[in-house]
CSV table of C-alpha atoms in Angstrom, one decimal:
chain,number,residue,atom,x,y,z
U,12,ALA,CA,208.9,12.6,108.6
U,13,ILE,CA,209.7,15.9,110.4
U,14,GLN,CA,213.1,14.5,111.4
U,15,PHE,CA,213.7,13.5,107.8
U,16,VAL,CA,213.0,17.0,106.6
U,17,GLN,CA,215.3,18.5,109.3
U,18,SER,CA,218.1,16.1,108.5
U,19,LEU,CA,217.8,17.0,104.8
U,20,VAL,CA,218.2,20.7,105.6
U,21,ARG,CA,221.1,20.3,108.0
U,22,ALA,CA,223.1,17.4,106.5
U,23,LYS,CA,222.6,17.9,102.8
U,24,LEU,CA,222.7,21.7,102.4
U,25,ARG,CA,226.5,22.1,101.9
U,26,PRO,CA,227.8,25.4,100.5
U,27,GLY,CA,226.8,25.5,96.9
U,28,TYR,CA,224.6,22.4,97.1
U,29,CYS,CA,221.6,24.1,95.6
U,30,LYS,CA,223.5,26.9,93.8
U,31,GLY,CA,223.4,26.4,90.1
U,32,ARG,CA,220.9,23.5,90.2
U,33,PRO,CA,217.8,24.0,88.0
U,34,ARG,CA,214.7,25.2,89.8
U,35,VAL,CA,213.0,22.3,88.3
U,36,TRP,CA,215.2,20.0,90.4
U,37,ARG,CA,214.5,21.9,93.5
U,38,ARG,CA,210.7,21.9,92.9
U,39,GLY,CA,210.9,18.2,92.2
U,40,VAL,CA,212.4,17.5,95.6
U,41,ILE,CA,209.7,19.6,97.2
U,42,LEU,CA,206.9,17.8,95.3
U,43,ILE,CA,208.3,14.4,96.4
U,44,LEU,CA,208.3,15.6,100.0
U,45,LEU,CA,204.7,16.8,99.7
U,46,PHE,CA,203.7,13.4,98.2
U,47,PHE,CA,205.5,11.8,101.1
U,48,ALA,CA,203.4,13.8,103.5
U,49,GLY,CA,200.4,11.8,102.3
U,50,THR,CA,197.9,14.4,101.0
U,51,THR,CA,194.4,13.2,100.8
U,52,GLN,CA,192.6,12.3,97.6
U,53,LEU,CA,190.9,15.0,95.6
U,54,THR,CA,187.6,13.2,95.8
U,55,THR,CA,187.6,13.6,99.6
U,56,PRO,CA,185.0,16.3,100.7
U,57,TYR,CA,186.5,19.7,101.5
U,58,ALA,CA,185.6,19.6,105.2
U,59,THR,CA,187.0,16.1,105.6
U,60,ARG,CA,190.2,17.2,103.9
U,61,VAL,CA,190.7,20.0,106.3
U,62,LEU,CA,190.2,17.7,109.3
U,63,LEU,CA,192.7,15.2,107.9
U,64,LEU,CA,195.3,17.9,107.2
U,65,MET,CA,195.2,19.3,110.7
U,66,PRO,CA,197.5,16.6,112.3
U,67,ARG,CA,199.9,17.2,109.5
U,68,ILE,CA,200.4,20.9,110.2
U,69,PRO,CA,203.9,20.4,111.9
U,70,LEU,CA,205.0,18.4,109.0
U,71,LEU,CA,203.7,21.0,106.5
U,72,ALA,CA,205.5,23.7,108.4
U,73,ALA,CA,208.8,21.7,108.1
U,74,LEU,CA,208.1,21.3,104.4
U,75,VAL,CA,207.7,25.0,104.0
U,76,THR,CA,211.1,25.6,105.7
U,77,THR,CA,212.7,23.0,103.5
U,78,ALA,CA,211.2,24.6,100.4
U,79,VAL,CA,212.8,28.0,101.3
U,80,ALA,CA,216.1,26.3,102.1
U,81,LEU,CA,216.2,24.3,98.9
U,82,ASP,CA,215.3,27.3,96.8
U,83,GLY,CA,217.9,29.6,98.3
U,84,TYR,CA,220.6,29.9,101.0
U,85,PRO,CA,219.7,28.7,104.5
U,86,LEU,CA,222.5,30.5,106.2
U,87,HIS,CA,221.6,33.8,104.5
U,88,ASN,CA,217.9,33.3,105.4
U,89,ALA,CA,218.7,32.6,109.0
U,90,ALA,CA,221.0,35.7,109.2
U,91,PHE,CA,218.4,37.9,107.7
U,92,GLU,CA,215.7,36.7,110.1
U,93,ASN,CA,218.0,36.9,113.1
U,94,ASN,CA,217.6,33.2,113.8
U,95,VAL,CA,220.8,32.6,115.9
U,96,TYR,CA,219.8,29.0,116.8
U,97,GLU,CA,219.4,28.1,113.1
U,98,LEU,CA,222.7,29.8,112.2
U,99,GLN,CA,224.6,27.8,114.8
U,100,ALA,CA,222.9,24.6,114.0
U,101,LEU,CA,223.6,24.9,110.3
U,102,VAL,CA,227.2,25.8,110.8
U,103,GLU,CA,227.9,23.1,113.4
U,104,THR,CA,226.9,20.4,110.9
U,105,LEU,CA,229.6,21.4,108.4
U,106,GLU,CA,233.2,20.4,108.3
U,107,THR,CA,235.8,23.1,108.9
U,108,GLU,CA,236.5,23.8,105.2
U,109,ASN,CA,232.8,23.8,104.3
U,110,LYS,CA,232.1,26.1,107.3
U,111,THR,CA,234.5,28.7,106.1
U,112,ALA,CA,233.1,28.5,102.6
U,113,ALA,CA,229.5,28.7,103.8
U,114,LEU,CA,230.2,31.9,105.9
U,115,ALA,CA,231.8,33.6,102.9
U,116,GLU,CA,229.4,32.4,100.3
U,117,LEU,CA,227.7,35.1,98.2
U,118,ASP,CA,224.0,34.7,97.4
U,119,ASP,CA,222.4,35.7,94.1
U,120,ASN,CA,222.6,39.3,95.2
U,121,GLY,CA,226.4,39.0,95.8
U,122,MET,CA,226.0,39.2,99.6
U,123,THR,CA,227.3,37.0,102.5
U,124,PRO,CA,225.1,36.0,105.5
U,125,LEU,CA,226.8,38.8,107.5
U,126,HIS,CA,225.9,41.4,104.8
U,127,LEU,CA,222.3,40.4,105.1
U,128,ALA,CA,222.3,40.6,108.9
U,129,ALA,CA,223.9,44.0,108.7
U,130,TYR,CA,221.4,45.2,106.0
U,131,ALA,CA,218.5,44.1,108.3
U,132,GLY,CA,220.2,45.5,111.5
U,133,GLN,CA,220.1,42.0,113.1
U,134,VAL,CA,222.5,42.5,116.0
U,135,ASP,CA,222.2,39.0,117.5
U,136,ALA,CA,222.9,37.4,114.1
U,137,ILE,CA,225.9,39.8,113.6
U,138,LEU,CA,227.4,38.8,116.9
U,139,ALA,CA,226.8,35.1,116.2
U,140,LEU,CA,228.3,35.2,112.7
U,141,ALA,CA,231.3,37.1,113.9
U,142,GLU,CA,231.9,34.5,116.6
U,143,LEU,CA,231.5,31.7,114.1
U,144,GLY,CA,234.2,33.3,112.0
U,145,SER,CA,232.3,35.1,109.3
U,146,PRO,CA,234.6,37.4,107.2
U,147,LEU,CA,234.1,41.0,108.5
U,148,GLU,CA,235.6,42.6,105.4
U,149,ALA,CA,233.8,40.5,102.8
U,150,ARG,CA,232.8,42.6,99.7
U,151,THR,CA,229.6,42.6,97.7
U,152,GLU,CA,229.7,42.0,94.0
U,153,GLY,CA,229.2,45.1,91.9
U,154,GLY,CA,230.0,47.6,94.6
U,155,GLY,CA,232.6,46.3,97.0
U,156,MET,CA,230.6,47.1,100.1
U,157,THR,CA,231.5,45.6,103.5
U,158,PRO,CA,228.8,44.6,106.0
U,159,LEU,CA,229.7,47.7,108.0
U,160,THR,CA,228.8,49.9,105.0
U,161,TRP,CA,225.5,48.2,104.6
U,162,ALA,CA,224.7,48.7,108.3
U,163,ALA,CA,225.8,52.3,108.2
U,164,GLY,CA,223.9,53.2,105.0
U,165,HIS,CA,220.7,51.8,106.3
U,166,GLY,CA,220.8,53.6,109.6
U,167,HIS,CA,221.4,50.6,112.0
U,168,ALA,CA,223.5,52.3,114.7
U,169,ASP,CA,223.5,49.2,117.0
U,170,ALA,CA,224.6,47.0,114.1
U,171,VAL,CA,227.4,49.4,113.3
U,172,ARG,CA,228.6,49.3,117.0
U,173,ALA,CA,228.4,45.5,117.0
U,174,LEU,CA,230.5,45.2,113.8
U,175,LEU,CA,233.1,47.7,115.1
U,176,GLU,CA,233.3,45.9,118.4
U,177,ALA,CA,233.8,42.7,116.5
U,178,GLY,CA,236.8,44.2,114.6
U,179,ALA,CA,235.3,45.6,111.4
U,180,VAL,CA,237.5,48.3,109.7
U,181,SER,CA,235.7,51.6,110.2
U,182,ASP,CA,237.1,53.2,107.0
U,183,ALA,CA,236.7,50.3,104.6
U,184,ALA,CA,235.9,52.0,101.3
U,185,ASP,CA,233.8,50.6,98.4
U,186,ASP,CA,234.6,50.6,94.7
U,187,SER,CA,233.9,54.4,94.5
U,188,LYS,CA,236.0,54.9,97.6
U,189,LYS,CA,233.1,55.9,99.8
U,190,THR,CA,233.5,54.9,103.4
U,191,PRO,CA,230.6,54.0,105.8
U,192,LEU,CA,230.9,57.5,107.1
U,193,HIS,CA,230.2,58.9,103.6
U,194,TYR,CA,227.0,56.9,103.4
U,195,ALA,CA,225.8,57.9,106.9
U,196,ALA,CA,226.6,61.6,106.2
U,197,ALA,CA,224.8,61.6,102.8
U,198,ARG,CA,221.7,60.2,104.4
U,199,GLY,CA,221.7,62.3,107.5
U,200,LEU,CA,222.0,59.4,109.9
U,201,VAL,CA,223.3,61.3,112.9
U,202,GLU,CA,223.4,58.4,115.4
U,203,VAL,CA,225.4,56.3,112.8
U,204,VAL,CA,227.7,59.2,112.2
U,205,GLU,CA,228.4,59.4,115.9
U,206,ALA,CA,228.9,55.7,116.2
U,207,LEU,CA,231.4,55.6,113.4
U,208,VAL,CA,233.3,58.7,114.7
U,209,ALA,CA,233.5,57.0,118.1
U,210,GLY,CA,234.8,53.9,116.4
U,211,GLY,CA,237.7,55.9,114.8
U,212,ALA,CA,236.3,56.7,111.3
U,213,ASP,CA,238.4,59.1,109.3
U,214,LEU,CA,236.6,62.5,109.1
U,215,GLU,CA,238.6,63.5,106.0
U,216,ALA,CA,238.3,60.3,104.0
U,217,LEU,CA,238.0,61.1,100.3
U,218,THR,CA,235.8,59.5,97.6
U,219,GLU,CA,237.1,58.9,94.1
U,220,ASN,CA,235.9,62.4,93.4
U,221,LYS,CA,237.8,63.7,96.4
U,222,ILE,CA,234.8,64.6,98.5
U,223,THR,CA,234.8,64.4,102.3
U,224,PRO,CA,231.8,63.2,104.4
U,225,LEU,CA,231.2,66.9,105.4
U,226,GLN,CA,231.0,68.0,101.8
U,227,LEU,CA,228.6,65.2,101.0
U,228,ALA,CA,226.4,66.1,103.9
U,229,ALA,CA,226.4,69.8,102.6
U,230,GLU,CA,225.6,68.6,99.1
U,231,ARG,CA,222.6,66.5,100.3
U,232,GLY,CA,221.3,69.2,102.7
U,233,GLU,CA,221.7,67.0,105.8
U,234,THR,CA,222.2,69.8,108.3
U,235,ASP,CA,222.2,67.6,111.5
U,236,ALA,CA,224.8,65.2,110.1
U,237,LEU,CA,226.8,68.2,109.0
U,238,VAL,CA,226.8,69.7,112.5
U,239,ALA,CA,227.7,66.3,114.0
U,240,LEU,CA,230.7,66.0,111.7
U,241,ALA,CA,231.8,69.6,112.3
U,242,SER,CA,231.4,69.1,116.1
U,243,ALA,CA,233.6,66.0,115.8
U,244,GLY,CA,236.4,68.1,114.2
U,245,ALA,CA,235.8,67.8,110.4
U,246,ASN,CA,237.8,70.3,108.4
U,247,LEU,CA,235.5,73.1,107.3
U,248,THR,CA,238.0,74.4,104.7
U,249,ALA,CA,238.8,71.1,103.0
U,250,GLN,CA,239.2,71.7,99.2
U,251,ALA,CA,240.6,68.5,97.8
U,252,ASP,CA,238.5,68.2,94.7
U,253,ASP,CA,239.6,69.7,91.3
U,254,ASN,CA,237.2,72.7,91.7
U,255,ARG,CA,238.4,73.3,95.3
U,256,LEU,CA,234.9,73.6,96.6
U,257,ALA,CA,234.7,73.8,100.4
U,258,ALA,CA,231.5,72.6,102.2
U,259,LEU,CA,230.1,76.2,102.2
U,260,HIS,CA,230.6,76.4,98.4
U,261,VAL,CA,228.8,73.1,98.0
U,262,ALA,CA,225.9,74.2,100.2
U,263,ALA,CA,225.6,77.4,98.2
U,264,ALA,CA,225.6,75.6,94.9
U,265,MET,CA,222.8,73.3,96.0
U,266,GLY,CA,220.8,76.1,97.6
U,267,HIS,CA,220.8,74.6,101.1
U,268,ASP,CA,220.4,77.8,103.2
U,269,GLU,CA,220.1,75.8,106.5
U,270,CYS,CA,223.4,74.1,105.9
U,271,ILE,CA,224.9,77.5,105.1
U,272,GLY,CA,223.7,78.9,108.4
U,273,ALA,CA,225.0,75.8,110.3
U,274,LEU,CA,228.5,76.0,108.7
U,275,LEU,CA,228.8,79.7,109.4
U,276,ALA,CA,227.7,79.1,113.0
U,277,VAL,CA,230.6,76.6,113.5
U,278,GLY,CA,233.2,78.9,111.9
U,279,ALA,CA,233.3,78.3,108.2
U,280,PRO,CA,235.1,81.2,106.4
U,281,LEU,CA,232.5,83.4,104.6
U,282,GLU,CA,234.8,84.7,101.9
U,283,MET,CA,236.8,81.6,101.1
U,284,LYS,CA,237.4,81.1,97.3
U,285,ASP,CA,237.2,78.1,95.0
U,286,ALA,CA,239.4,77.3,92.0
U,287,GLN,CA,237.7,80.0,89.9
U,288,GLY,CA,238.1,82.6,92.6
U,289,ARG,CA,234.5,82.4,93.6
U,290,THR,CA,233.2,83.0,97.1
U,291,ALA,CA,230.1,81.1,98.3
U,292,LEU,CA,228.0,84.2,97.4
U,293,LEU,CA,229.3,84.1,93.8
U,294,VAL,CA,228.6,80.4,93.6
U,295,ALA,CA,225.0,81.0,94.7
U,296,ALA,CA,224.6,83.8,92.2
U,297,SER,CA,226.0,81.6,89.4
U,298,TYR,CA,223.5,78.8,90.1
U,299,GLY,CA,220.6,81.1,90.8
U,300,ARG,CA,220.1,79.9,94.4
U,301,ILE,CA,218.0,82.7,95.8
U,302,SER,CA,217.6,81.2,99.3
U,303,ALA,CA,221.4,80.6,99.6
U,304,LEU,CA,222.0,84.1,98.4
U,305,GLU,CA,219.7,85.5,101.0
U,306,ALA,CA,221.4,83.6,103.8
U,307,LEU,CA,224.9,84.7,102.6
U,308,ILE,CA,223.9,88.4,102.2
U,309,GLY,CA,222.3,88.2,105.7
U,310,ALA,CA,225.5,86.9,107.1
U,311,GLY,CA,227.4,89.8,105.7
U,312,ALA,CA,228.9,88.4,102.5
U,313,ASN,CA,230.8,90.8,100.3
U,314,VAL,CA,228.5,91.5,97.3
U,315,LYS,CA,231.4,93.3,95.5
U,316,ALA,CA,233.8,90.3,95.6
U,317,VAL,CA,234.8,89.2,92.1
U,318,ASP,CA,236.1,85.9,90.6
U,319,GLU,CA,239.1,85.4,88.4
U,320,SER,CA,237.2,86.7,85.4
U,321,GLY,CA,236.5,90.0,87.2
U,322,ARG,CA,232.8,89.3,87.6
U,323,ALA,CA,230.9,90.1,90.7
U,324,ALA,CA,227.7,88.4,91.8
U,325,LEU,CA,225.6,90.7,89.7
U,326,GLY,CA,227.6,90.0,86.5
U,327,LEU,CA,227.5,86.3,87.1
U,328,ALA,CA,223.7,86.2,87.7
U,329,ALA,CA,223.1,88.5,84.6
U,330,SER,CA,225.3,86.4,82.3
U,331,VAL,CA,223.2,83.3,82.8
U,332,GLY,CA,219.8,85.0,83.1
U,333,HIS,CA,218.9,84.6,86.7
U,334,LEU,CA,216.3,87.3,87.0
U,335,GLU,CA,215.3,86.8,90.7
U,336,VAL,CA,218.9,86.8,91.8
U,337,THR,CA,219.7,89.9,89.8
U,338,GLU,CA,216.7,91.8,91.3
U,339,ARG,CA,217.7,90.7,94.8
U,340,LEU,CA,221.3,91.9,94.3
U,341,ILE,CA,220.1,95.2,92.9
U,342,SER,CA,217.8,95.7,95.9
U,343,SER,CA,220.6,94.8,98.3
U,344,GLY,CA,222.5,97.9,97.3
U,345,VAL,CA,224.9,96.3,94.9
U,346,GLY,CA,223.1,98.0,92.0
U,347,GLY,CA,224.0,101.5,93.1
U,348,GLY,CA,226.8,103.5,91.5
U,349,ALA,CA,230.0,101.8,90.3
U,350,ASP,CA,228.6,98.3,90.9
U,351,LEU,CA,226.1,98.6,88.0
U,352,GLU,CA,228.9,99.8,85.7
U,353,ALA,CA,231.6,97.5,86.9
U,354,VAL,CA,233.2,95.6,84.0
U,355,ASP,CA,234.7,92.1,83.9
U,356,ALA,CA,237.9,91.0,82.2
U,357,SER,CA,236.1,91.1,78.8
U,358,GLY,CA,235.1,94.7,79.4
U,359,ARG,CA,231.4,94.0,79.8
U,360,THR,CA,229.1,95.3,82.5
U,361,ALA,CA,226.3,93.2,84.0
U,362,LEU,CA,223.9,94.8,81.5
U,363,GLY,CA,226.2,94.0,78.6
U,364,LEU,CA,226.5,90.4,79.7
U,365,ALA,CA,222.7,90.1,80.0
U,366,VAL,CA,222.1,91.6,76.5
U,367,HIS,CA,224.8,89.5,74.8
U,368,GLY,CA,223.4,86.4,76.6
U,369,GLY,CA,219.9,87.1,75.2
U,370,HIS,CA,218.3,87.6,78.6
U,371,ILE,CA,215.8,90.4,77.9
U,372,LYS,CA,214.1,90.5,81.3
U,373,VAL,CA,217.3,90.7,83.2
U,374,ALA,CA,218.6,93.4,80.8
U,375,ASN,CA,215.4,95.4,81.4
U,376,ALA,CA,215.6,95.0,85.1
U,377,LEU,CA,219.2,96.4,85.1
U,378,ARG,CA,218.2,99.3,82.8
U,379,ALA,CA,215.3,100.1,85.1
U,380,ALA,CA,217.8,100.2,88.0
U,381,GLY,CA,219.9,102.8,86.1
U,382,ALA,CA,222.4,100.7,84.2
U,383,VAL,CA,223.7,102.5,81.1
U,384,ALA,CA,223.8,100.5,77.8
U,385,THR,CA,226.2,101.2,75.0
U,386,GLU,CA,224.8,102.0,71.6
U,387,GLY,CA,225.5,98.5,70.3
U,388,GLU,CA,223.8,97.0,73.4
U,389,VAL,CA,220.7,99.2,72.8
U,390,GLU,CA,220.5,98.1,69.2
U,391,LEU,CA,220.9,94.4,70.1
U,392,LEU,CA,218.3,94.7,72.9
U,393,GLN,CA,215.8,96.3,70.5
U,394,LEU,CA,216.4,93.5,68.1
U,395,LEU,CA,215.8,90.9,70.8
U,396,GLN,CA,212.5,92.6,71.8
U,397,GLU,CA,211.3,92.8,68.2
U,398,VAL,CA,211.9,89.1,67.8
U,399,GLU,CA,210.1,88.5,71.0
U,400,VAL,CA,207.0,90.4,69.8
U,401,ALA,CA,207.2,88.9,66.2
U,402,GLU,CA,207.7,85.3,67.4
U,403,PRO,CA,206.3,84.7,70.9
U,404,SER,CA,208.6,82.5,72.8
U,405,GLN,CA,207.5,78.9,73.4
U,406,GLY,CA,210.3,78.0,75.7
U,407,GLY,CA,211.5,81.0,77.7
U,408,GLU,CA,214.5,83.2,77.2
U,409,GLN,CA,216.7,80.4,76.0
U,410,GLN,CA,214.6,80.0,72.9
U,411,GLU,CA,214.7,83.8,72.4
U,412,LYS,CA,218.5,83.5,72.4
U,413,ASP,CA,218.4,80.6,69.9
U,414,GLU,CA,216.1,82.5,67.6
U,415,VAL,CA,218.4,85.5,67.5
């Protein structure tokens, strides 16, 4: 009976044999096999049934294996479980054309056996599948990821090395043009990053949004991966995207002060500008990233630098109501003298921008620091404060602005 079960798995499970067949059909076969096993009558006492079933345990184990095989994809299961013997046995029973089809077959999740082995980090299965002729560059459905991408994205450095040694393309991009290095960098998988770099991965590969692995590491706050990429020679000044954001700008926009420190330590230009003429300090001020601002000020960033609209960090923070950033810039010394009264291209000071933006607390902080308001700004600020008293805000300064 056991030999019958094994022959059913190996001889009958051709590629696609079960695919598309109703589950009722599969369950029917399993029920027939269970009946074939000779289960005892229900009237038999429980203890006696247990004793009678004990000799049948090997057969029942084979039946469970058959149930899994009939209900899915045996090659995929063996790959996922790192069962090299089962992989080889299944493939050897197939004719050449069926062998090729079986190794390239996509399961219900759109993955080949090699994808599953890579996903699970099963090195032995990866090597066996590669030797059997499994397609190294097969793509998943709905994403276009190769087995190498799956191994890299899930942190399996040994699996990455095995795939690269077998001949996998290190820069094979998915449908969004992300390479395995992008995935490893975004998840801070340093060992995988190093394995890919050693395997020839392109440090300057671009996604569909024109983002490099270094910029992606900066965006996600993955400092160790960022350092690994920089140490390998990644371009610190790459600005390929439409906004011309370098890695330092990205780290500042996301508020990752540790990444900022790491980038500056490896030589990133402190005053480099993006498409809007903003330095990293101006970007941090625009997004209200106080920790990034602190890191950049501590590194000696120019607090008087202006963007293409003529706004310095103080004006940018005031215009969008970032009170904490405004107060920090004032305390840094940027609030003294001409800086408080500096005007942008529209002729407005930081105080004017705060008032016209409806940001009462920011405006009051600037006035307390010595900023001079025009007559119109004084009147508008008084109106804003009257509204605030008459109709207490339920949603912060943005609601105050909407009410006015």
